[in-house]
Amino acid sequence: MKKIQINERRDFLKKSGVIAAAVSLGATSSLTAADSKIKNKLPKWRGFNLLDFFNPEADKGRKNPEKYFQWMADWGFDFVRVPISYPSYLDFDRSRPILREEVLNFDENRLQEIDKLVDTAHKYGLHVSLNLHRAPGFCINAGFIEPYNLWKDQEALDAFCAHWEMWAKRYKSISAKKLSFDLVNEPYMRADPNDQHSPGGPVPVEDYHRVAKAAVETIKSVKKKRLVIADGNSGGGVAVPELADLDLHQSCRGYHPHLISHFKAPWSYKDVDSLPTPTWPGEINGVMHNKQTLEKYYEPWVDLLRKGVGVHCGECGAFNKTPHDVFLAWFEDVLDIMHENGIGFGIWEFSGTFGILNSGREDVDYENWYGEKLDRKYLNLLMKYA
């Protein structure tokens, strides 16, 4: 892959250095004296999700050029989360839904594409969090027809563990400092798996515990020191203290209130044109939301830290329809709360509708950054915490 030219590199570092020097690196803490002694057992990773294998058809993924990894590192970020749809690395007939007998048809050529992403991230000093966004028997996104239910069927759980055993063995030689495993994205029970707007709620805790326990024991049997992370319940936002007895940590979300983070997102709302334009601070459905209500929302996650469970925010940010000034004001409060509690973050994407590059927002004066459209205000906000 073509490297950035030396002169471009010098210009890049010059620009980045000026910006970094101009941005405050601190954030005012509101923690009590007791809370200030809380130690997060997970590193304060800060970075982005990369969606190269988010699509079940890997060829349709967003392949991030090497320069993106370099820019992340040069801007002070140290983390990439890779949400993977498991069919993206299988060999089967894609003209129909996957069958039970096909869920372990690992395709070595496709697996090597994931290896390449991991290797490139490590080349630039970025920690990689490998996540099954769609796992055998479950995906938070509707429309995928799975042959069974991860939360209820033993055959699905056996396949789930087989996938994690494969990954654990494949990357056994990689240090836990460089690689972690995020078991399954955003556990959720939807009434109709094929309707994105169908009502739903948390996975029964006993089912989540059983699935997580089996998977973490499978991974640890291969490499005991591997860091394993479980997403919050009910779509990622609900802390799960019932998992505290397992040898894993947890991942929260930075999507509250949802009207701000997913304003006019068509996969979240049926009638996007009827939504009230959010403000921050402001009322949502008659309830005032501000930094204090955010602190209350994240308190269960701080309680996990007190129990000795590490916490990281695996996904956060906002869709490109949220007014930019509202988004930045809200998200600074979110990041400030995480910073105060030693919790790192992974923006949903680097380049795209949630990203700092090429987001397609209509209310941003983009900076031309080596041919990319850079949201400088957004980057400056993130660099306060990088």
XYZ file of C-alpha atoms in Angstrom:
386
model
C 0.000 0.000 0.000
C 1.326 3.440 -0.885
C 2.731 5.298 2.116
C 2.176 8.968 2.809
C 5.012 10.958 1.307
C 7.659 12.339 3.690
C 6.723 15.962 3.042
C 3.058 15.186 3.638
C 4.046 13.426 6.848
C 6.001 16.458 8.083
C 3.132 18.747 7.159
C 0.723 16.409 8.942
C 2.766 16.401 12.157
C 3.203 20.167 12.005
C -0.547 20.691 11.682
C -1.350 18.127 14.357
C 1.235 19.549 16.746
C -0.175 23.043 16.475
C -3.661 21.795 17.153
C -2.599 19.563 20.025
C -0.754 22.416 21.693
C -3.808 24.624 21.406
C -6.191 22.115 22.966
C -6.458 21.648 26.704
C -5.466 18.129 27.735
C -7.319 18.182 31.010
C -10.927 18.033 32.106
C -12.448 19.307 35.308
C -13.257 16.425 37.653
C -16.368 16.296 39.809
C -15.465 13.024 41.531
C -15.567 12.749 45.289
C -12.379 11.984 47.175
C -13.468 8.363 47.546
C -14.326 7.957 43.876
C -10.991 9.439 42.822
C -9.334 6.267 44.133
C -11.314 4.016 41.783
C -9.017 2.103 39.459
C -10.301 0.983 36.083
C -8.844 -2.457 35.361
C -9.091 -1.795 31.626
C -6.726 0.639 29.909
C -8.231 3.973 28.914
C -8.178 3.102 25.220
C -9.399 5.855 22.884
C -10.134 5.396 19.226
C -12.613 4.170 16.642
C -14.613 1.264 15.264
C -13.564 0.047 11.817
C -16.391 -1.459 9.760
C -14.390 -3.467 7.225
C -16.143 -6.722 8.182
C -19.393 -5.317 9.546
C -21.249 -6.412 6.408
C -21.874 -10.195 6.190
C -20.520 -9.936 2.651
C -16.949 -8.893 3.330
C -16.479 -7.548 -0.198
C -19.025 -4.828 0.629
C -17.171 -3.666 3.733
C -15.420 -0.339 4.137
C -11.742 -1.087 3.635
C -9.783 1.534 5.561
C -6.535 2.652 3.886
C -3.308 2.415 5.882
C -3.103 6.201 6.151
C -6.172 6.119 8.421
C -4.323 4.001 10.964
C -1.363 6.348 10.779
C -3.540 9.426 11.314
C -5.221 7.817 14.311
C -1.860 7.150 15.924
C -0.460 10.585 15.090
C -3.536 12.266 16.572
C -2.963 10.386 19.840
C -5.468 7.523 19.541
C -4.542 3.973 20.496
C -7.588 1.758 19.877
C -9.635 0.179 17.111
C -12.670 -2.034 17.636
C -13.498 -4.369 14.754
C -17.203 -5.355 14.716
C -17.467 -8.492 12.574
C -20.427 -10.242 11.031
C -19.368 -13.880 11.308
C -20.647 -14.872 7.821
C -18.085 -12.447 6.384
C -15.336 -15.012 7.012
C -17.254 -18.170 6.060
C -17.632 -20.109 2.829
C -21.285 -20.822 2.020
C -24.048 -20.102 -0.488
C -24.854 -16.400 0.100
C -27.959 -16.457 -2.081
C -29.956 -17.752 0.923
C -29.861 -17.630 4.743
C -27.022 -19.532 6.372
C -27.691 -23.120 7.489
C -26.692 -24.793 10.759
C -24.239 -27.052 9.004
C -22.468 -24.046 7.442
C -21.722 -21.864 10.491
C -18.246 -23.380 10.950
C -17.176 -23.272 7.304
C -14.190 -21.011 7.984
C -12.675 -19.510 4.830
C -8.910 -19.117 5.267
C -8.624 -16.443 2.583
C -11.243 -14.287 4.294
C -9.672 -14.854 7.703
C -6.375 -13.618 6.314
C -8.063 -10.337 5.367
C -8.919 -9.837 9.053
C -5.332 -10.797 9.953
C -4.133 -8.004 7.683
C -6.300 -5.408 9.437
C -5.051 -6.585 12.849
C -1.427 -6.485 11.680
C -1.821 -2.981 10.236
C -3.360 -1.678 13.457
C -0.515 -3.176 15.472
C 2.018 -1.610 13.103
C 0.810 1.781 14.354
C 0.598 0.818 18.015
C -3.198 0.481 18.126
C -4.896 -2.009 20.434
C -7.416 -4.168 18.565
C -10.741 -5.239 20.080
C -12.177 -8.081 18.005
C -15.980 -8.170 18.315
C -18.631 -10.519 16.942
C -21.256 -7.994 15.918
C -23.263 -10.812 14.408
C -22.681 -14.144 16.130
C -24.149 -17.598 15.472
C -27.753 -17.221 16.632
C -27.856 -13.463 17.254
C -27.471 -9.995 15.775
C -28.840 -6.715 17.176
C -29.602 -5.650 13.607
C -32.811 -7.057 12.192
C -33.140 -8.738 8.835
C -30.671 -11.592 9.287
C -32.227 -15.045 9.462
C -30.242 -17.187 11.888
C -30.772 -20.965 12.094
C -31.128 -20.843 15.896
C -31.115 -18.590 18.998
C -27.828 -17.933 20.811
C -29.588 -17.176 24.095
C -31.720 -20.332 24.150
C -30.212 -23.079 21.979
C -27.218 -25.190 23.011
C -26.250 -25.822 19.389
C -25.963 -22.077 18.823
C -23.836 -21.688 21.956
C -21.578 -24.540 20.835
C -21.040 -22.778 17.503
C -20.434 -19.449 19.256
C -17.739 -21.033 21.428
C -16.223 -22.737 18.386
C -15.790 -19.358 16.706
C -14.087 -17.910 19.764
C -11.884 -20.970 20.100
C -10.800 -20.450 16.504
C -9.940 -16.797 17.144
C -8.206 -17.592 20.440
C -5.975 -20.177 18.778
C -5.357 -18.045 15.707
C -4.116 -15.111 17.776
C -2.659 -17.011 20.723
C 0.787 -15.501 20.199
C -0.485 -11.900 20.330
C -0.181 -10.155 23.700
C -3.277 -9.116 25.641
C -1.810 -5.609 25.568
C -2.348 -5.590 21.808
C -5.547 -7.636 21.418
C -8.800 -8.201 23.313
C -12.008 -10.086 22.525
C -15.466 -8.472 22.745
C -17.823 -11.458 22.914
C -21.035 -10.348 21.227
C -22.370 -6.940 20.268
C -25.246 -5.470 22.281
C -27.288 -8.411 23.644
C -30.988 -7.843 23.069
C -34.252 -9.783 22.778
C -36.400 -8.459 19.934
C -39.992 -9.684 19.543
C -39.526 -10.000 15.794
C -35.870 -10.535 14.748
C -36.719 -9.466 11.196
C -38.228 -6.099 12.152
C -35.718 -3.449 13.208
C -38.480 -1.455 14.902
C -39.966 -4.428 16.761
C -40.084 -3.889 20.554
C -37.553 -5.706 22.686
C -35.501 -5.599 25.836
C -32.679 -7.194 27.807
C -31.621 -10.791 27.434
C -32.587 -12.724 30.602
C -29.556 -12.374 32.853
C -29.279 -16.103 33.487
C -29.071 -16.699 29.735
C -26.482 -13.988 29.223
C -24.409 -15.350 32.127
C -24.521 -18.883 30.720
C -23.433 -17.755 27.239
C -20.690 -15.428 28.516
C -19.357 -18.034 30.944
C -19.054 -20.686 28.242
C -17.318 -18.320 25.825
C -14.862 -16.847 28.321
C -13.911 -20.309 29.590
C -13.302 -21.411 25.985
C -11.055 -18.403 25.309
C -9.171 -18.656 28.596
C -8.500 -22.346 28.012
C -6.388 -21.287 25.042
C -4.761 -18.176 26.568
C -5.542 -17.416 30.183
C -4.283 -13.825 30.045
C -6.483 -12.784 27.108
C -8.662 -9.769 27.968
C -12.334 -10.573 27.390
C -15.124 -7.988 27.318
C -18.912 -8.368 27.524
C -21.198 -5.657 26.148
C -23.916 -4.158 28.310
C -27.353 -5.751 28.143
C -30.456 -4.426 26.358
C -28.516 -3.102 23.393
C -25.282 -2.316 25.224
C -26.454 0.401 27.609
C -27.316 -1.603 30.733
C -24.506 -2.615 33.103
C -24.571 -6.279 34.124
C -23.294 -6.715 37.702
C -24.476 -10.337 37.522
C -21.452 -11.052 35.279
C -18.995 -9.727 37.879
C -18.098 -13.261 39.015
C -16.720 -14.058 35.542
C -13.179 -13.322 34.397
C -14.166 -10.559 32.011
C -14.793 -6.817 31.810
C -17.675 -4.823 30.346
C -18.381 -2.352 27.558
C -20.911 0.473 27.834
C -22.341 2.775 25.153
C -22.235 6.531 24.590
C -25.653 6.798 22.951
C -27.809 8.332 25.704
C -30.171 10.062 25.107
C -30.908 8.078 21.978
C -32.780 10.945 20.315
C -29.515 12.894 20.210
C -27.154 10.091 19.202
C -29.519 8.592 16.609
C -31.567 11.619 15.530
C -33.289 10.757 12.224
C -31.402 7.447 11.931
C -33.760 5.363 9.763
C -32.838 2.076 11.461
C -33.890 3.524 14.828
C -37.029 5.516 14.030
C -39.892 4.751 11.645
C -41.044 8.334 11.042
C -37.865 10.398 11.175
C -39.582 13.570 9.977
C -41.842 13.672 13.035
C -38.951 13.786 15.510
C -38.445 16.985 17.531
C -35.073 18.615 16.914
C -32.982 17.988 20.047
C -31.166 20.615 22.087
C -28.536 20.218 24.806
C -29.269 20.647 27.624
C -32.928 20.211 26.788
C -36.202 18.368 27.197
C -36.885 15.011 25.593
C -40.396 13.621 25.990
C -41.044 16.117 28.778
C -37.916 15.171 30.755
C -34.982 17.550 31.168
C -31.613 16.082 30.175
C -28.273 17.630 31.121
C -24.863 16.607 32.430
C -26.310 15.706 35.816
C -28.789 13.275 34.269
C -25.934 11.794 32.228
C -23.931 11.238 35.396
C -26.898 9.408 36.887
C -27.223 7.303 33.731
C -23.580 6.186 33.942
C -23.618 5.541 37.705
C -24.237 1.753 37.291
C -21.056 1.593 35.217
C -19.109 3.450 37.892
C -20.486 0.914 40.368
C -18.914 -1.827 38.242
C -15.567 -0.053 38.570
C -16.046 -0.081 42.339
C -16.611 -3.851 42.144
C -13.299 -4.272 40.348
C -14.797 -4.799 36.874
C -13.044 -2.908 34.072
C -15.213 -0.678 31.870
C -14.682 0.674 28.363
C -17.132 2.422 26.023
C -16.999 0.328 22.860
C -19.326 2.534 20.818
C -20.317 6.190 20.999
C -20.978 9.278 18.913
C -23.915 10.533 16.864
C -25.469 10.118 13.439
C -24.896 12.939 10.967
C -28.428 14.384 11.232
C -27.961 15.625 14.808
C -27.305 19.397 14.697
C -23.545 19.758 14.983
C -23.532 22.276 17.829
C -25.970 20.115 19.807
C -23.887 17.011 19.170
C -20.625 18.634 20.280
C -22.145 20.125 23.442
C -23.740 16.808 24.441
C -20.765 14.671 23.513
C -18.319 16.812 25.456
C -20.377 16.067 28.579
C -20.346 12.346 27.738
C -16.594 12.315 27.200
C -15.997 14.390 30.318
C -17.876 11.896 32.487
C -15.949 8.993 30.988
C -12.663 10.841 31.441
C -13.435 11.550 35.088
C -13.921 7.842 35.660
C -10.971 6.612 33.621
C -13.159 5.092 30.882
C -11.897 5.088 27.313
C -14.018 5.227 24.151
C -14.437 3.896 20.613
C -16.249 6.262 18.217
C -18.556 4.194 16.019
C -16.468 4.921 12.947
C -13.504 6.915 11.713
C -14.791 7.808 8.243
C -18.545 7.809 7.630
C -21.812 9.124 9.025
C -20.609 8.947 12.662
C -16.992 9.813 11.893
C -14.552 12.678 12.000
C -13.904 12.159 8.284
C -16.447 12.286 5.450
C -19.491 12.299 7.740
C -21.831 13.953 5.226
C -23.064 16.495 7.774
C -24.653 19.496 6.109
C -23.856 21.968 8.915
C -20.053 21.520 9.062
C -17.340 23.580 7.414
C -15.023 20.735 6.495
C -11.262 21.058 6.275
C -9.594 19.468 3.273
C -7.250 16.907 4.834
C -5.185 15.225 2.104
C -8.308 14.818 -0.009
C -10.570 13.801 2.900
C -13.277 15.975 4.491
C -12.205 16.518 8.100
C -14.542 17.726 10.844
C -11.890 19.725 12.710
C -14.169 20.776 15.580
C -15.015 17.145 16.268
C -11.365 16.107 16.101
C -10.342 18.912 18.466
C -12.940 17.729 20.978
C -11.671 14.157 20.832
C -8.047 15.268 21.118
C -8.826 16.818 24.507
C -9.183 13.234 25.745
C -6.668 11.408 23.517
